[in-house]
Amino acid sequence: MESVKVKQLLDAYFEGKTSLSEEKMLQDYFNNKTVADDLVQYKPIFAGLKAARAEKSSKVFVLPDTKSRTIKSWWYAVAAMVVVAFGVGSFYFSQPNYSQEEKEALAAFEKSKEAMLLLSENFNKGTEQLSFVGQFGKTKDKIFE
């Protein structure tokens, strides 16, 4: 492989724009014994990558059982649905169902409540007028003394 093409592949490699086949060509070139003098500085990089690929771990890994985890999440979903259903059902059934007689009685109660409020407002206006009469009486007593 000529030196100019290798330099172009190296630039693309360091920018992350090479394909797997181009990277394989670079690895083959730098793992070969004949490397151009101006590219010798890159040889340790590819030698290190080759050594890292050959490494194997002797440690035994034990993975936790994932089956129990999925069962728990399934039960959580069921429990959440039951709670939501209970909440909606209790809200629906807590609404009062009045008979026609009870509805009429409630309407009559509301009308009588409005009438009592109107009477109370008018009574309060009359009480204000009486306070003026009381003031008039005190002033009259002072004058006739």
Tab-separated table of C-alpha atoms in Angstrom, residues 34-119:
chain	number	residue	atom	x	y	z
A	34	THR	CA	7.495	-3.214	6.607
A	35	VAL	CA	6.102	0.203	7.512
A	36	ALA	CA	7.225	3.470	5.916
A	37	ASP	CA	9.643	5.505	8.016
A	38	ASP	CA	7.325	8.512	8.330
A	39	LEU	CA	4.462	6.258	9.565
A	40	VAL	CA	6.407	4.244	12.155
A	41	GLN	CA	5.038	6.454	14.935
A	42	TYR	CA	1.522	4.977	14.411
A	43	LYS	CA	2.669	1.366	14.641
A	44	PRO	CA	2.360	1.145	18.500
A	45	ILE	CA	-1.280	2.235	18.305
A	46	PHE	CA	-2.252	-0.651	16.053
A	47	ALA	CA	0.001	-3.086	17.930
A	48	GLY	CA	-1.811	-2.125	21.133
A	49	LEU	CA	-5.202	-2.599	19.481
A	50	LYS	CA	-4.113	-6.057	18.297
A	51	ALA	CA	-2.949	-6.987	21.808
A	52	ALA	CA	-6.186	-5.676	23.349
A	53	ARG	CA	-8.241	-7.758	20.930
A	54	ALA	CA	-6.299	-10.883	21.929
A	55	GLU	CA	-6.883	-10.360	25.679
A	56	LYS	CA	-9.380	-12.635	27.390
A	57	SER	CA	-10.724	-12.335	30.925
A	58	SER	CA	-10.374	-15.330	33.221
A	59	LYS	CA	-12.866	-13.983	35.740
A	60	VAL	CA	-16.190	-15.803	35.946
A	61	PHE	CA	-19.158	-13.481	36.003
A	62	VAL	CA	-22.394	-14.522	37.650
A	63	LEU	CA	-25.396	-12.662	36.360
A	64	PRO	CA	-28.372	-12.171	38.658
A	65	ASP	CA	-31.593	-13.972	37.898
A	66	THR	CA	-33.755	-11.607	35.860
A	67	LYS	CA	-36.899	-13.731	35.982
A	68	SER	CA	-37.875	-12.621	39.489
A	69	ARG	CA	-37.423	-9.003	38.492
A	70	THR	CA	-39.912	-9.268	35.645
A	71	ILE	CA	-42.426	-10.981	37.900
A	72	LYS	CA	-42.121	-8.155	40.434
A	73	SER	CA	-42.685	-5.506	37.792
A	74	TRP	CA	-45.708	-7.441	36.545
A	75	TRP	CA	-47.165	-7.535	40.061
A	76	TYR	CA	-46.512	-3.818	40.500
A	77	ALA	CA	-48.473	-3.132	37.321
A	78	VAL	CA	-51.382	-5.290	38.524
A	79	ALA	CA	-51.375	-3.606	41.940
A	80	ALA	CA	-51.378	-0.146	40.352
A	81	MET	CA	-54.330	-1.083	38.139
A	82	VAL	CA	-56.272	-2.404	41.145
A	83	VAL	CA	-55.649	0.809	43.090
A	84	VAL	CA	-56.765	2.972	40.166
A	85	ALA	CA	-59.865	0.825	39.611
A	86	PHE	CA	-60.727	1.016	43.319
A	87	GLY	CA	-60.342	4.809	43.291
A	88	VAL	CA	-62.506	5.276	40.213
A	89	GLY	CA	-65.129	2.850	41.518
A	90	SER	CA	-65.325	4.475	44.936
A	91	PHE	CA	-65.683	7.909	43.324
A	92	TYR	CA	-68.423	6.647	41.024
A	93	PHE	CA	-70.382	4.890	43.766
A	94	SER	CA	-69.988	7.710	46.287
A	95	GLN	CA	-72.091	10.020	44.096
A	96	PRO	CA	-75.554	10.242	45.655
A	97	ASN	CA	-78.476	8.779	43.721
A	98	TYR	CA	-81.545	10.769	44.750
A	99	SER	CA	-85.102	9.772	44.082
A	100	GLN	CA	-87.505	12.228	42.426
A	101	GLU	CA	-88.984	13.147	45.823
A	102	GLU	CA	-85.548	13.892	47.271
A	103	LYS	CA	-84.620	16.015	44.248
A	104	GLU	CA	-87.796	18.069	44.652
A	105	ALA	CA	-87.098	18.493	48.365
A	106	LEU	CA	-83.564	19.712	47.619
A	107	ALA	CA	-84.899	22.203	45.063
A	108	ALA	CA	-87.441	23.485	47.604
A	109	PHE	CA	-84.710	23.773	50.226
A	110	GLU	CA	-82.536	25.845	47.858
A	111	LYS	CA	-85.452	28.178	47.080
A	112	SER	CA	-86.262	28.637	50.765
A	113	LYS	CA	-82.586	29.291	51.486
A	114	GLU	CA	-82.542	32.046	48.845
A	115	ALA	CA	-85.702	33.545	50.330
A	116	MET	CA	-84.188	33.539	53.824
A	117	LEU	CA	-81.021	35.243	52.533
A	118	LEU	CA	-83.128	37.952	50.852
A	119	LEU	CA	-85.120	38.442	54.065
